Short mmCIF file of C-alpha atoms in Angstrom, two decimals:
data_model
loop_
_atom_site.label_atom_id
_atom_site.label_comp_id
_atom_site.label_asym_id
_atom_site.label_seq_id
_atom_site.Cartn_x
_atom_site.Cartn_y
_atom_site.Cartn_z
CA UNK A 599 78.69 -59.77 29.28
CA UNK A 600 78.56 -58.06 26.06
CA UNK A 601 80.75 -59.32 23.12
CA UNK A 602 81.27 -62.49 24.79
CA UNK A 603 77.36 -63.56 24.82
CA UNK A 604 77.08 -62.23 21.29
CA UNK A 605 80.08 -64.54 20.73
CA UNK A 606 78.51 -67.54 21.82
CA UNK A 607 74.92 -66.69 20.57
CA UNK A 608 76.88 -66.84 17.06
CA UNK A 609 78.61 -70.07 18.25
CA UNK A 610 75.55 -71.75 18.53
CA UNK A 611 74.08 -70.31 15.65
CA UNK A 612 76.75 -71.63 13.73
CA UNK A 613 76.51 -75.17 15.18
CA UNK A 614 73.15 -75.56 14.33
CA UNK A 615 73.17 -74.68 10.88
CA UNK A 616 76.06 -76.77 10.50
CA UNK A 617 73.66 -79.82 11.89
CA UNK A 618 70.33 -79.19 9.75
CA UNK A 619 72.09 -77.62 6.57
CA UNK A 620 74.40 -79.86 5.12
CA UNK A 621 75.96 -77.41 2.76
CA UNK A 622 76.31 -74.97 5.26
CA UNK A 623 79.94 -75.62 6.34
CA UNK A 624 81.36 -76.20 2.92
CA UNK A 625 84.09 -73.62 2.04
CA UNK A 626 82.31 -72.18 -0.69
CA UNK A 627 79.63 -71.18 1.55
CA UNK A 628 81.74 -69.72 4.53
CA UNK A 629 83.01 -67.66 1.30
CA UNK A 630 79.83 -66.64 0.03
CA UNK A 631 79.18 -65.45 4.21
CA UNK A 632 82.31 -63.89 4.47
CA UNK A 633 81.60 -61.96 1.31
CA UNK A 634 77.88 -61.22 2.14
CA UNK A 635 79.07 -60.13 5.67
CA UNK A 636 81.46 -56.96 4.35
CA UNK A 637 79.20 -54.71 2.80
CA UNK A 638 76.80 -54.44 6.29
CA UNK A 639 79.90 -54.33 8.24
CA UNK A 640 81.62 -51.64 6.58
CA UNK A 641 78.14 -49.71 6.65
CA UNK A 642 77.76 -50.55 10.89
CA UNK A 643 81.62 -49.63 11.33
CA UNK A 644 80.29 -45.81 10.55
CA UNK A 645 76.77 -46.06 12.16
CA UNK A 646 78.64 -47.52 15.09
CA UNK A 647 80.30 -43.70 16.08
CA UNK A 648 76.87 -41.94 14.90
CA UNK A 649 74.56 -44.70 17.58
CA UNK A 650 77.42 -44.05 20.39
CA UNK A 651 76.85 -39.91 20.56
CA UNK A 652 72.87 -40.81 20.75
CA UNK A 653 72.45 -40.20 16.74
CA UNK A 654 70.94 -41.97 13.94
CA UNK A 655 71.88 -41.84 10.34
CA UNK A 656 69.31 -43.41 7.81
CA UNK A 657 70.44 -42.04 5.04
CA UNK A 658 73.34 -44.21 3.92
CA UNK A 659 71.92 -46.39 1.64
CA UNK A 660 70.94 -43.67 -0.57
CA UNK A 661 73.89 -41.73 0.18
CA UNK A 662 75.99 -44.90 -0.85
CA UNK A 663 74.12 -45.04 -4.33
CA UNK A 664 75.23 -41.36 -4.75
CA UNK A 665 78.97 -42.48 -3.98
CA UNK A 666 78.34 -45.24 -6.53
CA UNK A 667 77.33 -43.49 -9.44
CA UNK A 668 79.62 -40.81 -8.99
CA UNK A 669 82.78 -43.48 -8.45
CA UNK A 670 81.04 -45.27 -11.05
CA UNK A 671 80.85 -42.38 -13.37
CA UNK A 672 84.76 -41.85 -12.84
CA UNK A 673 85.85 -45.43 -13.50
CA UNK A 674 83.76 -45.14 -17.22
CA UNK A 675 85.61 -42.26 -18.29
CA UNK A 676 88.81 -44.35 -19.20
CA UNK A 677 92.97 -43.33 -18.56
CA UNK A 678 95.05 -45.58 -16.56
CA UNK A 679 93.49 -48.16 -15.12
CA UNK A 680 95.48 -47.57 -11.51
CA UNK A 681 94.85 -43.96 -11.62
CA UNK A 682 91.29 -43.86 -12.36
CA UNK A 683 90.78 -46.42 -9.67
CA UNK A 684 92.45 -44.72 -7.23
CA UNK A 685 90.52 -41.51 -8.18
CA UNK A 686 86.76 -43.25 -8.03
CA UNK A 687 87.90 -44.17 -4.53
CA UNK A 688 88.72 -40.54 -3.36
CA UNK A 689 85.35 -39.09 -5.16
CA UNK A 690 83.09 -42.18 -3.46
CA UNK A 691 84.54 -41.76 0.14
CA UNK A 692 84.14 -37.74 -0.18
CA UNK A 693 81.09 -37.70 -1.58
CA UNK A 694 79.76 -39.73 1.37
CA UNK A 695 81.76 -37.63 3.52
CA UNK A 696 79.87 -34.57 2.05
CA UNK A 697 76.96 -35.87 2.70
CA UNK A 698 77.95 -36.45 6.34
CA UNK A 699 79.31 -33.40 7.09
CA UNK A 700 75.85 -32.17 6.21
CA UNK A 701 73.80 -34.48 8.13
CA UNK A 702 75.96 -33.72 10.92
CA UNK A 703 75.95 -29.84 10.89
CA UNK A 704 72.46 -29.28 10.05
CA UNK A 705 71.71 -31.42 13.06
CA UNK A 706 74.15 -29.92 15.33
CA UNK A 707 74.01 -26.42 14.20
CA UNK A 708 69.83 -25.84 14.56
CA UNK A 709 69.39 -28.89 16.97
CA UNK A 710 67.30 -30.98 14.41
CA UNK A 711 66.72 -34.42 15.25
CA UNK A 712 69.16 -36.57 13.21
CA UNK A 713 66.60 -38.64 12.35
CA UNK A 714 64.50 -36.31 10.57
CA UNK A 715 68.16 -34.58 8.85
CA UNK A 716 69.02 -37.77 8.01
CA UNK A 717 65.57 -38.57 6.55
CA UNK A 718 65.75 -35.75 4.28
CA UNK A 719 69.29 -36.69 3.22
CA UNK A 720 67.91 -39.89 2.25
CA UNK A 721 65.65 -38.43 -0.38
CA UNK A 722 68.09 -35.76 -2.20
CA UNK A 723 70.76 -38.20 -1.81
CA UNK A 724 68.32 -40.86 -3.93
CA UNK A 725 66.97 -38.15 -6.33
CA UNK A 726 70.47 -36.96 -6.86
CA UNK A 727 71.85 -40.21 -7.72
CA UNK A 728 68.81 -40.92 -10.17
CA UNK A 729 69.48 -37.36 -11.60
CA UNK A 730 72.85 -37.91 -12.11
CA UNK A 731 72.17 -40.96 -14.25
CA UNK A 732 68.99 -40.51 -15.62
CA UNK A 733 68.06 -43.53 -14.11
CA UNK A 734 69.93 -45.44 -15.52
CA UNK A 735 72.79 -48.42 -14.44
CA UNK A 736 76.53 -47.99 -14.87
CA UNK A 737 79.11 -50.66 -16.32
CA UNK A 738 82.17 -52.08 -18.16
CA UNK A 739 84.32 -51.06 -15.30
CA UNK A 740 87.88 -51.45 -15.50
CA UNK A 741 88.81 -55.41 -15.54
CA UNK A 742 91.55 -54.37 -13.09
CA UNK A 743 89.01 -53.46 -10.57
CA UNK A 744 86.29 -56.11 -11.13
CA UNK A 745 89.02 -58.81 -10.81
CA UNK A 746 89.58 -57.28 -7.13
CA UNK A 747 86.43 -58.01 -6.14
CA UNK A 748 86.39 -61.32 -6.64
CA UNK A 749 89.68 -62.25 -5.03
CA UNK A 750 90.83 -64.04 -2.27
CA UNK A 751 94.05 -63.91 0.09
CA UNK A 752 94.30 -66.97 2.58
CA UNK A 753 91.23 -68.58 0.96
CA UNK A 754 88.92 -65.45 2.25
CA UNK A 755 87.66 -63.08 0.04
CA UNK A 756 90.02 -59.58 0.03
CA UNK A 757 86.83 -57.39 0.48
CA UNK A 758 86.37 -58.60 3.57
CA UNK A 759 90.09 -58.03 4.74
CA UNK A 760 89.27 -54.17 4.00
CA UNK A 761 86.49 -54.89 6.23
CA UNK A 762 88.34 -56.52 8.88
CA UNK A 763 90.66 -53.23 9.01
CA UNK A 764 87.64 -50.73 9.04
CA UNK A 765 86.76 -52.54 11.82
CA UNK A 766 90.32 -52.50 13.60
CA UNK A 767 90.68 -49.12 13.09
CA UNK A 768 87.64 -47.92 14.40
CA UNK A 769 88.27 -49.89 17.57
CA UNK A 770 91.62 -48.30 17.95
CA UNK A 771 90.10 -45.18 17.45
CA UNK A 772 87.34 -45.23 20.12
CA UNK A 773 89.22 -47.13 22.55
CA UNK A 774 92.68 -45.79 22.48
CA UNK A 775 92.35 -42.01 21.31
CA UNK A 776 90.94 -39.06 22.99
CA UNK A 777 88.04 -38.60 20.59
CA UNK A 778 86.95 -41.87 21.21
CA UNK A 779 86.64 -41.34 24.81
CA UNK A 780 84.69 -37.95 24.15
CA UNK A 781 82.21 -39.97 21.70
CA UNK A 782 81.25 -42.59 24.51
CA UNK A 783 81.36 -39.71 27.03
CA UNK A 784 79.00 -37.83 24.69
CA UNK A 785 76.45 -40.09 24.20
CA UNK A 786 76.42 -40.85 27.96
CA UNK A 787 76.18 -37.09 29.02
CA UNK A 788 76.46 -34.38 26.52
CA UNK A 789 75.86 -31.96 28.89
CA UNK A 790 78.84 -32.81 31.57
CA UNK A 791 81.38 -32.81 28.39
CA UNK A 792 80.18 -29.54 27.50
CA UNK A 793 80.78 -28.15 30.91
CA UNK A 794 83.80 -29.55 31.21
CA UNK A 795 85.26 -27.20 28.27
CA UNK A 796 84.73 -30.02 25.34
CA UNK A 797 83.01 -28.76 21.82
CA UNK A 798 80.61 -31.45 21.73
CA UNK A 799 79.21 -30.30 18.52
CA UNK A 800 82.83 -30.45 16.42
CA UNK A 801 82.71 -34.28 17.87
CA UNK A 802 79.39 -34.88 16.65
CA UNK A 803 79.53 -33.47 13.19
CA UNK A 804 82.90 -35.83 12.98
CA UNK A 805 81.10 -38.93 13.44
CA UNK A 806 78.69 -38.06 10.37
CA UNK A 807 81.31 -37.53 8.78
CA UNK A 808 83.21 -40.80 9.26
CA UNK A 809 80.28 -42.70 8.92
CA UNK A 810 80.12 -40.93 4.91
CA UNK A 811 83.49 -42.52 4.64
CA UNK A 812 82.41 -46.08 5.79
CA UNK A 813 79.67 -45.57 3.30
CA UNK A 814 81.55 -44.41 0.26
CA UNK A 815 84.39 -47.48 1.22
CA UNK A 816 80.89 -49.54 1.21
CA UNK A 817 79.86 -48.11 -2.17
CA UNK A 818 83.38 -48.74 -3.81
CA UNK A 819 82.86 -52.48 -2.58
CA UNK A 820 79.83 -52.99 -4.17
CA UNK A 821 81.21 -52.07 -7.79
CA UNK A 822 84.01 -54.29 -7.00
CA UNK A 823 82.07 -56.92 -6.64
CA UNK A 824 79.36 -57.12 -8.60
CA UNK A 825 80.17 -55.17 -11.10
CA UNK A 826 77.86 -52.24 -11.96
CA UNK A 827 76.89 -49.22 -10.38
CA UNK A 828 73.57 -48.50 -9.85
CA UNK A 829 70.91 -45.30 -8.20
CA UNK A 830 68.43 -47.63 -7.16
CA UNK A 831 71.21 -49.70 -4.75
CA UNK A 832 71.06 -49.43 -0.78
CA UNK A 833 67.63 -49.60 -0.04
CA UNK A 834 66.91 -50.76 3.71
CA UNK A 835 70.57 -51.02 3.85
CA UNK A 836 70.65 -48.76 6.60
CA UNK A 837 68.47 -50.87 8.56
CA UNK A 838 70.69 -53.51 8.35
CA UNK A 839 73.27 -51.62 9.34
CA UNK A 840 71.39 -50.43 12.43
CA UNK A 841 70.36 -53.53 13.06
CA UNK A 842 73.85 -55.15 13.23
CA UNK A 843 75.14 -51.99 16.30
CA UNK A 844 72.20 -52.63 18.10
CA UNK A 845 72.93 -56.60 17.93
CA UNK A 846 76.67 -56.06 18.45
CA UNK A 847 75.13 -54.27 22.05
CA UNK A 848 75.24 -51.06 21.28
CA UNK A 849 72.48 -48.57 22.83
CA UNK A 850 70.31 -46.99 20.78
CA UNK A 851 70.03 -43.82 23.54
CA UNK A 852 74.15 -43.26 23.32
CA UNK A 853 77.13 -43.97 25.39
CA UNK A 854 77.88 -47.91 24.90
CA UNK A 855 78.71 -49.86 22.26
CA UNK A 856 82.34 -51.49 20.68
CA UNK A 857 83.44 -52.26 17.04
CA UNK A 858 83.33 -56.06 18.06
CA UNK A 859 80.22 -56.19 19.07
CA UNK A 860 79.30 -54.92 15.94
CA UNK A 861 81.23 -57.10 14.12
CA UNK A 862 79.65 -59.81 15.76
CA UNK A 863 76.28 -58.32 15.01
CA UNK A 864 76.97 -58.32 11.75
CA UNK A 865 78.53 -61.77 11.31
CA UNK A 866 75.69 -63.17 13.12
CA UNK A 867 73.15 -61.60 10.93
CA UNK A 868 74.86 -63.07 7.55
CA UNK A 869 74.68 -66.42 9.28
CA UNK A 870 71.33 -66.08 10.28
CA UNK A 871 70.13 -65.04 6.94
CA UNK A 872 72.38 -67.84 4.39
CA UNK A 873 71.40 -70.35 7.24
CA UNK A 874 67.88 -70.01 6.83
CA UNK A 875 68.15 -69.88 3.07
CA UNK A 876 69.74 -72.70 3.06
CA UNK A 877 66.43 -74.35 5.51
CA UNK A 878 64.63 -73.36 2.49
CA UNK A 879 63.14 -70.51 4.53
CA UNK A 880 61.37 -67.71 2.26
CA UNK A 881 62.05 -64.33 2.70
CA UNK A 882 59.52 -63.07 3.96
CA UNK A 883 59.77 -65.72 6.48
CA UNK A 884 63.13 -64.36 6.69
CA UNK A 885 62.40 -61.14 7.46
CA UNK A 886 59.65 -62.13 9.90
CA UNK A 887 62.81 -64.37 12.18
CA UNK A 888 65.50 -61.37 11.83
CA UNK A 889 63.00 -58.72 13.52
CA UNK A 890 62.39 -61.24 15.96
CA UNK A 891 66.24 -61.45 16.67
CA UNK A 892 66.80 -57.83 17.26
CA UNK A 893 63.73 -57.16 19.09
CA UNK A 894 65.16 -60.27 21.27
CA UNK A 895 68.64 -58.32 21.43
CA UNK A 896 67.10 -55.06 22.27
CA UNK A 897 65.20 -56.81 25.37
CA UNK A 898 68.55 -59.06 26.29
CA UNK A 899 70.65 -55.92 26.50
CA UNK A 900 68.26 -53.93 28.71
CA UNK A 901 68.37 -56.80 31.49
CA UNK A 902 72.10 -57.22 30.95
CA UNK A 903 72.34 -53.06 31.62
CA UNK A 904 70.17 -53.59 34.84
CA UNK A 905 72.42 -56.50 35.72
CA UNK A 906 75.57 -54.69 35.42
CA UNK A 907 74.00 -51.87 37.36
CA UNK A 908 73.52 -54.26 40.04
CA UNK A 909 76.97 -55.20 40.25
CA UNK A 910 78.40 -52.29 40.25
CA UNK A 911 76.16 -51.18 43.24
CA UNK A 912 77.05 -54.41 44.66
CA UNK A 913 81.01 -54.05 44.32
CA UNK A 914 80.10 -50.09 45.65
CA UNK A 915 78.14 -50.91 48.77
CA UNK A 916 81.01 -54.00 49.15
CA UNK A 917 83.80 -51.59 49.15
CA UNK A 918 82.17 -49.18 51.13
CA UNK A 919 81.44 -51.74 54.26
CA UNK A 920 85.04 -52.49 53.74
CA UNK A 921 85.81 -48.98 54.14
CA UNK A 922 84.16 -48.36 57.08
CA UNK A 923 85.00 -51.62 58.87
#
């Protein structure tokens, strides 16, 4: 009822842009979605953990800037080309972790709505990033590193492989690890796991902080690709993000969600955004039909969680005539 629909939603999606947009199905442009698609889904990989313990995190588009220019400022400084790579990686996914671990334990530790912690991050995160650089844009990366981002392997770009595993791992993680369980057990009742001998609040500040590693990953991407590393990047990107979990079928109040759903989110998204570009939609236009969608998804997965409540009564009233008979 969840991933499948989502499935077929982007089925259909697919189908029809492949009827009214000629160019849509051309290999080029599957490549240009695929690429399009891995920055939002390496963003919603992380914001996928902080949405299933009840949380919110809208500070990682400004927290991936930071990770940028910072990464950014480490690939300028020359040395071996391997080496300094390797080292702009490690400095972009702990800054973001940094930054989650704070989100995280401000929220957990004096019971601040993460919201308005991750609000705040937001803004130093931004002003730190345009500090650090005076404002200004970073380049001439290593052409190592550039040529990365462009690549392919099996005709699809290698960005969104890395993608692909962030998203593999995370579903191993929640679905076949303890701390998984205790994330989805969280977000459905904090309270039980505490009672039943559980520190709720070392899970919680974890997921902030994996979610700063999806974002510094994310921030590494974008200097792969396009080159340059810039404070002003990220803006709204955490909507996106958001937008893409809550698409995928996650709940917004905790407890259910998957890592395929919000892959499917955020596939669906990219299609519905290059599709309608293609239509010769505008963007504001744009903008106008994607709120539309997840304000449709948000609706869609309320009556699918009242028809799955029904069943489940259903199969428990079932099995208890049975009992009894």
């Amino acid at each position: 009822m969840g991933e499948a629909g989502i499935g077929v939603a982007l089925l259909v999606l697919v189908a029809v842009f492949a009827l009214v947009a000629p160019k849509f199905a051309t290999q080029s442009n599957l490549t240009h979605i695929a690429t399009e698609i891995t920055l939002n889904t390496m963003l919603a990989v992380g914001m996928t953990f902080v949405i299933l313990v009840g949380g919110i995190d809208l500070s990682v588009g400004a927290v991936m800037a930071l990770a940028a220019v910072v990464a950014g400022e480490v690939l300028t400084s020359g040395g071996s080309t391997a080496v300094t790579v390797m080292l702009a990686v490690l400095v972009a996914a702990g800054t973001g972790m940094l930054c989650g671990l704070v989100n995280g334990f401000v929220s957990e530790r004096w019971r601040v709505p993460s919201f308005i912690v991750t609000l705040g991050m937001l803004n130093m995160a931004r002003g730190a990033a345009l500090e650090f650089t005076d404002a200004k844009t970073l380049y001439d990366f290593p052409p190592g590193f550039t040529r990365f981002g462009t690549s392919t392997l099996l005709g699809v770009p290698a960005l969104f492989w890395i993608a692909l595993l962030m998203v593999l791992v995370g579903h191993l993680v929640l679905t076949r690890t303890v701390f998984g369980r205790l994330v989805f057990a969280i977000g459905g009742n904090e309270e039980a796991v505490r009672l039943s001998g559980h520190r709720t609040g070392v899970v919680k500040v974890a997921v902030y902080v994996i979610a700063g590693f999806a974002v510094g990953i994310a921030a590494v991407t974008y200097m792969a690709r396009l080159s340059i590393a810039s404070p002003i990047i990220g803006s709204g990107y955490e909507l996106s993000a958001i937008a893409a979990v809550v698409i995928g079928g996650a709940s917004l109040s905790g407890g259910k969600g998957s890592m395929v759903g919000t892959l499917l989110g955020a596939c669906l998204l990219g299609v519905l955004t290059n599709g309608l570009l293609l239509m010769g939609v505008s963007d504001f236009q744009r903008q106008i039909i994607t709120g539309a969608v997840i304000v449709v998804a948000v609706v869609i997965d309320h009556y699918r969680g009242r028809l799955a409540d029904r069943l489940r009564m259903d199969r428990g009233g079932h099995a208890a005539a049975q009992a009894s008979a």
